[in-house]
CSV table of C-alpha atoms and ligand atoms in Angstrom, one decimal:
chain,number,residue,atom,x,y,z
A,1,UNK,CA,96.4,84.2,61.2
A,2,UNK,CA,96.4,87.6,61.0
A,3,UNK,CA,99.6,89.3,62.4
A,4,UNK,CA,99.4,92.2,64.3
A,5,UNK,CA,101.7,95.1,63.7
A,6,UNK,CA,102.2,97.7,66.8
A,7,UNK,CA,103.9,100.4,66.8
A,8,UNK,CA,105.7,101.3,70.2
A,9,UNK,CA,108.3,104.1,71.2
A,10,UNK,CA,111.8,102.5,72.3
A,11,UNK,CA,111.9,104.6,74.9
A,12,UNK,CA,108.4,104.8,76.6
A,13,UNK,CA,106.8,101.6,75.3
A,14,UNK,CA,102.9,102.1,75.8
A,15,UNK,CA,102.3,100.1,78.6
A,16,UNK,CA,98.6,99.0,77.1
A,17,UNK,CA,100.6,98.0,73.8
A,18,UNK,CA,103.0,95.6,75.9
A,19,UNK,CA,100.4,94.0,78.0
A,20,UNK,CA,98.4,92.7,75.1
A,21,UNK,CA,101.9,91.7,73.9
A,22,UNK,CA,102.6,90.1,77.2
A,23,UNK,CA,99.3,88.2,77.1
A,24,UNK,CA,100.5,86.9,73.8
A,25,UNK,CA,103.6,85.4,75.3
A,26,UNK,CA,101.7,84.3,78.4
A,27,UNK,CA,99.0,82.8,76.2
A,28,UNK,CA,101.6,80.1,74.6
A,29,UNK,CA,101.5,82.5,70.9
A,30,UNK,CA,104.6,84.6,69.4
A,31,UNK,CA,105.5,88.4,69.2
A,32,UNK,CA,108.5,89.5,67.7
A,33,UNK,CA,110.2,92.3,69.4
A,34,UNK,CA,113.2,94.7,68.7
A,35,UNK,CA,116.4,94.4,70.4
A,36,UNK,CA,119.7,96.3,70.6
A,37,UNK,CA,121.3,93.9,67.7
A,38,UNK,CA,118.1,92.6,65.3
A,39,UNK,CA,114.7,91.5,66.1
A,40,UNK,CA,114.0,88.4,67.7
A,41,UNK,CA,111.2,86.1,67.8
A,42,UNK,CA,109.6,85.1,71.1
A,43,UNK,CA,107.8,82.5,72.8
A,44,UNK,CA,107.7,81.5,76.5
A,45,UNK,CA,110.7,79.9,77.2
A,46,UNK,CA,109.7,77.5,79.6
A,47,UNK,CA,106.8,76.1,77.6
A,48,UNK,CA,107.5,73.7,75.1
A,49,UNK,CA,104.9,74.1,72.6
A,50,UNK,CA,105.1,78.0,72.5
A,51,UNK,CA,108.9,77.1,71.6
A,52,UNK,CA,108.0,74.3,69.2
A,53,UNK,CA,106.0,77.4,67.3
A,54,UNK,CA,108.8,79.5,66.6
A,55,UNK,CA,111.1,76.4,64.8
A,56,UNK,CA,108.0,76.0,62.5
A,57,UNK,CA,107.2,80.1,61.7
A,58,UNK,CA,110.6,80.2,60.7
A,59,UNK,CA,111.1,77.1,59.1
A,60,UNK,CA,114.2,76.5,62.0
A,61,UNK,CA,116.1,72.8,61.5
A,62,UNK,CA,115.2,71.6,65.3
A,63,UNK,CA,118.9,70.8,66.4
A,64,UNK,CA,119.6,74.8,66.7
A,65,UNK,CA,119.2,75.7,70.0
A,66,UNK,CA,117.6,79.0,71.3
A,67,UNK,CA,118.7,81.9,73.4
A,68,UNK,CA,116.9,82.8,76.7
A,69,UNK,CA,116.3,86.6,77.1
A,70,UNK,CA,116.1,87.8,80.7
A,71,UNK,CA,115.3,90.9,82.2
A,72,UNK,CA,116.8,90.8,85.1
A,73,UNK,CA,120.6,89.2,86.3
A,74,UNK,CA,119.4,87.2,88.9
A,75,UNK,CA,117.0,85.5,86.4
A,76,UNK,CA,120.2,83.4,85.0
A,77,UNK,CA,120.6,81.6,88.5
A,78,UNK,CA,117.0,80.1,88.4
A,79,UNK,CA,118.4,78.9,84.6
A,80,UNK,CA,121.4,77.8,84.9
A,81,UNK,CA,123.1,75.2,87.3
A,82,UNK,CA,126.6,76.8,87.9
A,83,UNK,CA,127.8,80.7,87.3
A,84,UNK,CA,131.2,80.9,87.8
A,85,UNK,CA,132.8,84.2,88.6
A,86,UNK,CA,133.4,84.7,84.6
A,87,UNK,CA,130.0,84.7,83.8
A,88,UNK,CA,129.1,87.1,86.6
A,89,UNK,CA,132.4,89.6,85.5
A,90,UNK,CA,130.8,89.4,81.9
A,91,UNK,CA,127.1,89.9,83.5
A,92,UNK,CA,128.1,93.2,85.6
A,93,UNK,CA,129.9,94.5,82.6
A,94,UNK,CA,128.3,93.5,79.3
A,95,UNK,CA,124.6,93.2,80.4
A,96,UNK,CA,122.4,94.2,79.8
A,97,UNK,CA,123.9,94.0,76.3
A,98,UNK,CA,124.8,92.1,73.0
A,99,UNK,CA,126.5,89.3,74.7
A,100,UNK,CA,124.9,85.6,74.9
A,101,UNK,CA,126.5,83.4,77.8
A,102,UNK,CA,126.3,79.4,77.3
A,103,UNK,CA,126.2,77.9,80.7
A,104,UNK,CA,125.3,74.7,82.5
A,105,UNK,CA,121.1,74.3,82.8
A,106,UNK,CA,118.9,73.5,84.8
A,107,UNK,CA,116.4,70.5,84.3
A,108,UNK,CA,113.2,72.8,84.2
A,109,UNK,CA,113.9,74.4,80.7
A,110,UNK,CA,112.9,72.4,78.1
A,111,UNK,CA,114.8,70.3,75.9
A,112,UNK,CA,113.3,71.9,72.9
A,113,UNK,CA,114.6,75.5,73.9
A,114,UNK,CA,118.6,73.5,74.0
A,115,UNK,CA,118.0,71.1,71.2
A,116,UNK,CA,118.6,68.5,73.6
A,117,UNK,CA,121.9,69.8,74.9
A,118,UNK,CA,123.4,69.8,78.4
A,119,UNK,CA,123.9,74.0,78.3
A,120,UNK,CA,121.7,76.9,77.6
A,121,UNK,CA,122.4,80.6,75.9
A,122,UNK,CA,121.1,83.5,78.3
A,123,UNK,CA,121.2,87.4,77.5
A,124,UNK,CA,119.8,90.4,78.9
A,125,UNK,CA,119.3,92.7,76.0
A,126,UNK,CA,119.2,96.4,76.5
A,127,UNK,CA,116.2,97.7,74.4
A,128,UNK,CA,113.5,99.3,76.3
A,129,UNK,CA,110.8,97.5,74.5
A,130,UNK,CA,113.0,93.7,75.3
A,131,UNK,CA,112.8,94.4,78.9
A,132,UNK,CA,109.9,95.8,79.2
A,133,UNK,CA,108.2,92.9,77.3
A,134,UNK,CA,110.0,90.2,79.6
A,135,UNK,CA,109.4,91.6,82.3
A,136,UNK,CA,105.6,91.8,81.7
A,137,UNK,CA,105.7,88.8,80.3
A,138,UNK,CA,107.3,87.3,83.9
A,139,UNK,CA,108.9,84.5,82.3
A,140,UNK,CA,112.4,84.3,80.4
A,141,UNK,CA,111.6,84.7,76.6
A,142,UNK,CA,113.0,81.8,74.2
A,143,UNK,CA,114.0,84.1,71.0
A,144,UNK,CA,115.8,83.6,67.4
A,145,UNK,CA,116.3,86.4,65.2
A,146,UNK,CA,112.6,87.2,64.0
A,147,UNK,CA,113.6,86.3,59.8
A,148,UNK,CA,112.8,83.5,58.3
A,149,UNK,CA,115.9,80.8,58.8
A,150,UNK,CA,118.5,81.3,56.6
A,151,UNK,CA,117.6,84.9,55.2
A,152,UNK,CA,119.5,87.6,56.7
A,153,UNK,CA,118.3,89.1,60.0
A,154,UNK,CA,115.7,91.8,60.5
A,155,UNK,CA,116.7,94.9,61.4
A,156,UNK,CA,113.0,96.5,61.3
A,157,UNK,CA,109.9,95.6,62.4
A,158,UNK,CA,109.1,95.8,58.6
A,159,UNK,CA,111.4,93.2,57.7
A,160,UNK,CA,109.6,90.7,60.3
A,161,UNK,CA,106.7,91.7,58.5
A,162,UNK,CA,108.0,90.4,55.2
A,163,UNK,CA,109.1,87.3,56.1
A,164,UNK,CA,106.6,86.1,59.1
A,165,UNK,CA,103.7,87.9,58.6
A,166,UNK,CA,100.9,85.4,58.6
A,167,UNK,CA,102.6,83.4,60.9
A,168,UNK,CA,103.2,84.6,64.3
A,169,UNK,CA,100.2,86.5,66.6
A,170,UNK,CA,102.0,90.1,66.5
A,171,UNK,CA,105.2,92.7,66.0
A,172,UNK,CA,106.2,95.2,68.2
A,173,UNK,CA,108.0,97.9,66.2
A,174,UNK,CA,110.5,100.7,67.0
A,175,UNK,CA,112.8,101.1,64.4
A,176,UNK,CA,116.6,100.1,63.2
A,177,UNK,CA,118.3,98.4,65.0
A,178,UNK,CA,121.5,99.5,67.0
A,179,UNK,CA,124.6,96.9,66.8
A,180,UNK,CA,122.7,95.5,63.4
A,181,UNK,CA,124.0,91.8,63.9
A,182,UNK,CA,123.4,89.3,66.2
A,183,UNK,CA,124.6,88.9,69.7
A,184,UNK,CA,128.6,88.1,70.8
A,185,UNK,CA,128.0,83.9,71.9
A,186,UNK,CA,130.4,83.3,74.7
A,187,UNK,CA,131.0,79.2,76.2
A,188,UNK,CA,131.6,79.5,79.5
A,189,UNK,CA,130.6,75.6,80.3
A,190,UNK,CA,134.6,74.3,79.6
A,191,UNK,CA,137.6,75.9,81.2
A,192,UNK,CA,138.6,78.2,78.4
A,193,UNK,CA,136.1,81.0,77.5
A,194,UNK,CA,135.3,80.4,73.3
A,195,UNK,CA,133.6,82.5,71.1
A,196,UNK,CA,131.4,80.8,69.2
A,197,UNK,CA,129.9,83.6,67.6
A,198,UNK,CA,131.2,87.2,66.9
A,199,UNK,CA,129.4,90.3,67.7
A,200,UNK,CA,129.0,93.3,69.3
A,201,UNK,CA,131.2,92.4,72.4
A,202,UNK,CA,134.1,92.1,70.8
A,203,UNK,CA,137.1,89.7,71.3
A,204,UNK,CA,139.4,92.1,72.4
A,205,UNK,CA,136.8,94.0,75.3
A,206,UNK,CA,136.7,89.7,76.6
A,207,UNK,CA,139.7,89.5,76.7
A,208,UNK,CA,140.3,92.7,78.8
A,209,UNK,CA,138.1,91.0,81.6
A,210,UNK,CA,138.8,86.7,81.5
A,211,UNK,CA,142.8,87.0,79.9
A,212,UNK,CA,142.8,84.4,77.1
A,213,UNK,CA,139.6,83.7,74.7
A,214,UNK,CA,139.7,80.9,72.2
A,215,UNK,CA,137.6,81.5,68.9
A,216,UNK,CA,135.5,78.5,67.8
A,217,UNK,CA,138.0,77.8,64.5
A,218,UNK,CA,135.0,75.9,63.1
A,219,UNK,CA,134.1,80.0,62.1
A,220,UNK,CA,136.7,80.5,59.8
A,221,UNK,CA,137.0,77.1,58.3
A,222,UNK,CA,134.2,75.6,56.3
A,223,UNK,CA,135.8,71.9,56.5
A,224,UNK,CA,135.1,71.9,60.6
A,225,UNK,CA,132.0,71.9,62.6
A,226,UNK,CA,131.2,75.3,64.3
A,227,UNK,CA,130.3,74.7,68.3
A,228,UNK,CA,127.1,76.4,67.9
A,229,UNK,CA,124.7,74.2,66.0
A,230,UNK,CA,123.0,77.3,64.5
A,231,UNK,CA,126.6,78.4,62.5
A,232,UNK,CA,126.6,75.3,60.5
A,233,UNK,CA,124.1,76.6,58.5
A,234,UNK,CA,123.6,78.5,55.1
A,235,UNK,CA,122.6,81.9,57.0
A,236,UNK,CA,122.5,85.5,56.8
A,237,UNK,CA,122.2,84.9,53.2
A,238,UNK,CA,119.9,86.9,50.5
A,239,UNK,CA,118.7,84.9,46.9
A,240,UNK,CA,121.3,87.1,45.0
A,241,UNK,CA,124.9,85.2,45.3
A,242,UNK,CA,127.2,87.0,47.4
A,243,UNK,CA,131.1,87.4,46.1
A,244,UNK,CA,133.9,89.1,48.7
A,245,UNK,CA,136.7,91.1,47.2
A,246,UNK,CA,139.7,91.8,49.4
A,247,UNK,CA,142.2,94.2,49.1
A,248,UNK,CA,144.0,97.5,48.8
A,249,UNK,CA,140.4,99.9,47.6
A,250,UNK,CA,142.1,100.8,44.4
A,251,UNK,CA,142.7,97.2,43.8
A,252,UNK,CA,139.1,96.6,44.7
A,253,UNK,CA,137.6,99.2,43.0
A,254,UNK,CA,139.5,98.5,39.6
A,255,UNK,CA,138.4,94.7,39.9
A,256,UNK,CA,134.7,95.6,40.2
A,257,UNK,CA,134.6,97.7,37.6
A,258,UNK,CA,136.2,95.2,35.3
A,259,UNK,CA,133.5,92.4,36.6
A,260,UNK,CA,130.7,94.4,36.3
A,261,UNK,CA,132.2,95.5,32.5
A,262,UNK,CA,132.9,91.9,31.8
A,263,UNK,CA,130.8,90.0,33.9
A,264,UNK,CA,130.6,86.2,32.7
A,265,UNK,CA,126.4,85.9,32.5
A,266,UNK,CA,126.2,89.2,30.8
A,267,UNK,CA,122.3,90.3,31.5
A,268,UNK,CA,122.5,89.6,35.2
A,269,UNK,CA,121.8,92.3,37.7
A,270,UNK,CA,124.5,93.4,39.7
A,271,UNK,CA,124.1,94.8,43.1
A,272,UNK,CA,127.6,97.1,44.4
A,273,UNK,CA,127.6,97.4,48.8
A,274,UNK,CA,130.5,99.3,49.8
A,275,UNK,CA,132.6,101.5,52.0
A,276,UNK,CA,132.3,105.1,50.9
A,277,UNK,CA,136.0,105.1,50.1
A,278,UNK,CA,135.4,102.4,47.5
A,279,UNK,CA,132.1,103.7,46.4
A,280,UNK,CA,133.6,107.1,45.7
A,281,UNK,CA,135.7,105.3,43.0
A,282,UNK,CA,133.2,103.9,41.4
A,283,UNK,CA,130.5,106.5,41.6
A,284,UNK,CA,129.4,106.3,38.2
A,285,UNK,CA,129.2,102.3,37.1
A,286,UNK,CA,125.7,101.4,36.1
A,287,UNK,CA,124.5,98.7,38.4
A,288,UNK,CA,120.6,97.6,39.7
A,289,UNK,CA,121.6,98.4,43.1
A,290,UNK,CA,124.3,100.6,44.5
A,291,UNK,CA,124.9,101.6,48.4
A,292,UNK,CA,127.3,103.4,50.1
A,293,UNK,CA,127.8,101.4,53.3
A,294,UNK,CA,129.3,104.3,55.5
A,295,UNK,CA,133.3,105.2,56.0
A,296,UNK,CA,135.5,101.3,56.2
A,297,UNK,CA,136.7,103.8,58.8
A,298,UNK,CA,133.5,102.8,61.0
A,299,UNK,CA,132.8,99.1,60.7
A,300,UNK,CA,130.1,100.2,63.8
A,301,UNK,CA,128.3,102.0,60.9
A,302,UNK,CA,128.5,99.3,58.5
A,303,UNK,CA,127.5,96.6,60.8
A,304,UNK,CA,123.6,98.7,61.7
A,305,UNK,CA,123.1,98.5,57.5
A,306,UNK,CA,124.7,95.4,56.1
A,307,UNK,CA,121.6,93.0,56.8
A,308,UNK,CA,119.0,95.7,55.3
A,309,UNK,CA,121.2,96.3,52.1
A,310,UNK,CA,121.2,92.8,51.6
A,311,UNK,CA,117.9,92.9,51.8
A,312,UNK,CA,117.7,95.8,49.6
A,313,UNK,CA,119.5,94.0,47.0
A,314,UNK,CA,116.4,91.4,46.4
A,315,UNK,CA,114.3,94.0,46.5
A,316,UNK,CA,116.2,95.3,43.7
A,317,UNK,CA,115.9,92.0,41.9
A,318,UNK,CA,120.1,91.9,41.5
A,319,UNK,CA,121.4,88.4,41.0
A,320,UNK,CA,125.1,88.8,41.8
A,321,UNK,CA,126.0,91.3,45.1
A,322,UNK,CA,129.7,92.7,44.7
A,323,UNK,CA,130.9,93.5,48.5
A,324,UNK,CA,134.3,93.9,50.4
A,325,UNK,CA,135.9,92.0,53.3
A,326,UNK,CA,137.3,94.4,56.6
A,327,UNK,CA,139.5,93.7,59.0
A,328,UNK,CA,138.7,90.7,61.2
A,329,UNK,CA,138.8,93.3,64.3
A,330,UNK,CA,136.4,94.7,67.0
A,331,UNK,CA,133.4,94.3,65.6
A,332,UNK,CA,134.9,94.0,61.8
A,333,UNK,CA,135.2,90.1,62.9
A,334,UNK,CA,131.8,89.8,62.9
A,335,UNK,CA,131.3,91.6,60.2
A,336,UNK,CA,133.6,89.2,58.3
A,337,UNK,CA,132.0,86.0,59.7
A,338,UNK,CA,128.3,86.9,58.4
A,339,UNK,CA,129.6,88.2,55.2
A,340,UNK,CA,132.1,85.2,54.6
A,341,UNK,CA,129.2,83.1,55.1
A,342,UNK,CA,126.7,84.8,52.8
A,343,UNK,CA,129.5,84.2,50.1
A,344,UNK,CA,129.4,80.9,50.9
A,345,UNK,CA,133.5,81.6,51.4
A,346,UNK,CA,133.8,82.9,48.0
A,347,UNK,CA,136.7,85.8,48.1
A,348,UNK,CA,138.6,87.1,45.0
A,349,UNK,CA,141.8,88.3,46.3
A,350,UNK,CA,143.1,91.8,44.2
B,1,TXA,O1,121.4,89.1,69.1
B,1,TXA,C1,121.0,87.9,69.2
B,1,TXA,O2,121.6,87.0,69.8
B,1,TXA,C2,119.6,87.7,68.6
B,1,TXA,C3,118.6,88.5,69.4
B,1,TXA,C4,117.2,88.3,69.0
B,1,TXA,O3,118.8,88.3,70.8
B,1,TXA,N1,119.3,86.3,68.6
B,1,TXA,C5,119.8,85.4,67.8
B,1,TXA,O4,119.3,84.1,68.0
B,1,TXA,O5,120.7,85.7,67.0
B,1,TXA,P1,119.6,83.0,66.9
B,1,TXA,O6,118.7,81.8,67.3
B,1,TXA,O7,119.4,83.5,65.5
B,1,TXA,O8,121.0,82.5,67.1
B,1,TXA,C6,121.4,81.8,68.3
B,1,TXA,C7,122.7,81.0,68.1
B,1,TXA,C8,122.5,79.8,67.1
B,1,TXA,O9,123.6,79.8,66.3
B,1,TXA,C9,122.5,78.7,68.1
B,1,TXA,O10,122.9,77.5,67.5
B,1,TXA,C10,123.4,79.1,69.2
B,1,TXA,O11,123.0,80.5,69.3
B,1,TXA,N2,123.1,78.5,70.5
B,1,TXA,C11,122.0,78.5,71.2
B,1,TXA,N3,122.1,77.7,72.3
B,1,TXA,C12,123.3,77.2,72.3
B,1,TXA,C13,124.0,76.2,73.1
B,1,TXA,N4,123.5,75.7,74.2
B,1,TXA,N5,125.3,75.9,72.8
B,1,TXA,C14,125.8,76.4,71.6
B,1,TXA,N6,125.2,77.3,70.8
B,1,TXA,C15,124.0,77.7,71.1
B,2,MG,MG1,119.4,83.8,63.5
C-alpha cells in the first residue's frame, strides 16, 4: 500500500486534507496524526477490525490495550460506565491535554480496543490537527503511538514515515511534537488514583486536585508487574544499548570520558546525549554521535528531544548510547521511566 504523506498546518488544518483523512478513519483504514505528546496511530475505535489493523502495522502483542481519543468531554460518558467527580476535576483541568483517564466501560467498545479488560483509557488531546481529525471523523479514535512497537515514539510525521510507511493508508504531518513523551495514565477505576504511567501531567499538579496519588511501583521495579499491560514491555528502546550514568556532572562527565577512552569492545560506536552542563565538559571527546540535550535546568526541553536523539543515534550507526538520569520530579519522572527502561535498568552510579 502506498502511504500517503500530507502536510497540514497545526493551526489551520486544511479542511480538504482532513476530510480525506476522515474518510480514511470512517472507511475502516489508518492515518496517523500528531498530537501534543508524539504521534499516534488511528483507527475507528468502535470497529474492531480497523483496530485489529493497527496491532498488526505495528507489530503490537494483542494484550496491550489502546487509548480512546475524544474531541469532546461529554464523549467519555457515552464510553464509560461511571465518571466520578475525580475524573470530571481532572477533565475540566487537564483536558484537553496529556492526561489518559482509565475508567469503567461500556459494553459497546470493543474488546479488542481494551484487550479484553473491564476498563478503558480516554483522552482529549489538544493539537489542532487531533481534534479536528476526531471530530470529522465523528467517532472516538482508538490510537497507539504511531512507531513501530518497541522503538521509541515518533515525534515527526517523518519518523512515522520510517517505521510504518507501507503499512497504514496515510500521515498527517505538522511538525515536533510539544510534551515529546507519551501521555500521564491515571486509574481512576479503584479508590486510590494510581499513575500507571508518567507524563506530562505530572504527579505533583494530581496531587494538587484528588490529595494522595499512588504510583504503580511495578514502574520502578523490574521484578513486579506494571498495571498497564503496555509497560511490561521492552519499549522506547533504539538498536544501540542504552547505559544511565547518575551523579554529581563532574562525576558524570569524568566517568564518560574514561568509558569512551577505555571502552571494553574497543571499535564500537559511541553515541554521548546530554544536558548542556555535562556536554560542555566534554565538548571535545570524539564520539559517532554527540547532542546537547538542552539545560538539566529544563527537563521540559529535554523531554520534546529525547525520543528523536535516540533515534538519531541509529541513524548514526552508534552501538553503545552514554546518557544521564534526572531527577524523578515533574516531568523528570517520566523522563526517568522511559530512559530507565531503554537501559533495560542499567545505571552506573559515579
Ligand atoms: O500520549 C499518548 O498517550 C499517546 C498519544 C498518541 O495519545 N498514546 C500512547 O498510546 O502512548 P500507547 O498505546 O503507546 O500507550 C498506551 C498505554 C499502554 O501502556 C497500555 O497498556 C495502557 O496505555 N492502557 C491502555 N488501556 C489500558 C487500560 N484499560 N488499563 C491499563 N492500561 C491501559
Ligand atoms: Mg507506545
Amino acid at each position: 500500500m502506498e502511504t500517503k504523506f500530507w502536510q497540514v498546518s497545526e493551526n489551520s488544518p486544511d479542511q480538504k486534507i482532513i476530510t480525506q483523512a476522515a474518510e480514511i478513519i470512517q472507511g475502516g483504514g489508518l492515518v496517523a496524526f500528531p498530537t501534543e505528546t508524539v504521534y499516534g496511530l488511528g483507527a475507528d475505535g468502535l470497529n474492531s477490525q480497523a483496530v485489529g489493523k493497527i496491532f498488526v502495522a505495528k507489530g503490537r502483542p494483542n494484550d496491550n490495550p489502546l487509548i480512546l481519543h475524544v474531541a469532546d468531554q461529554e464523549d467519555v460518558f457515552g464510553l464509560a460506565r461511571r465518571v466520578d467527580e475525580r475524573a470530571k476535576k481532572l477533565m475540566k483541568l487537564f483536558w484537553p491535554g496529556p492526561l489518559t483517564l482509565i475508567l469503567p466501560k461500556e459494553k459497546k467498545i470493543p474488546d479488542v480496543v481494551t484487550a479484553g479488560l473491564d476498563t478503558v483509557a480516554i483522552r482529549m488531546p489538544s493539537h489542532p490537527v487531533a481534534l479536528a481529525l476526531i471530530k470529522k471523523s465523528g467517532v472516538p479514535i482508538a490510537a497507539p503511538s504511531a512507531n513501530r512497537s518497541g522503538y521509541p515514539s515518533p515525534t515527526t510525521g517523518q519518523h512515522v514515515y520510517e517505521d510504518l510507511k507501507g503499512r497504514i493508508e496515510a500521515i498527517l504531518e505538522s511538525g515536533p511534537t510539544g510534551v515529546g513523551v507519551e501521555s500521564t495514565i491515571v486509574d481512576l477505576s479503584g479508590e486510590l488514583p494510581v499513575i500507571l504511567r508518567p507524563g506530562g501531567i505530572t504527579r505533583e499538579n494530581l496531587t494538587q486536585v484528588l490529595g494522595t496519588v499512588m504510583v504503580d511501583p511495578g514502574l520502578s521495579d523490574p521484578h513486579q508487574k506494571p498495571k498497564a499491560p503496555g509497560m511490561k514491555y521492552t519499549h522506547y528502546s533504539p538498536r544501540a544499548e542504552v547505559i544511565l550514568l547518575d551523579g554529581a556532572t563532574e562525576n558524570v562527565a569524568a566517568k564518560i570520558r574514561e568509558l569512551v577512552e577505555n571502552y571494553p569492545c574497543r571499535g564500537k560506536k559511541i553515541g554521548l546525549l546530554l544536558t548542556a552542563e555535562t556536554w560542555e565538559r566534554l565538548a571535545s571527546v570524539q564520539v559517532a554521535y554527540h547532542s546537547n540535550l538542552g539545560s538539566g535546568t529544563c527537563l521540559e526541553d529535554i523531554a520534546k528531544v529525547l525520543y528523536r536523539e535516540l533515534r538519531n543515534c541509529d541513524v548514526a550507526g552508534v552501538d553503545v548510547i552514554f546518557t544521564e538520569t534526572y531527577r524523578a520530579e515533574g516531568i523528570g519522572a517520566a523522563l526517568m521511566n522511559r530512559l530507565l527502561k531503554s537501559a533495560g535498568y542499567k545505571v552506573i552510579n559515579t
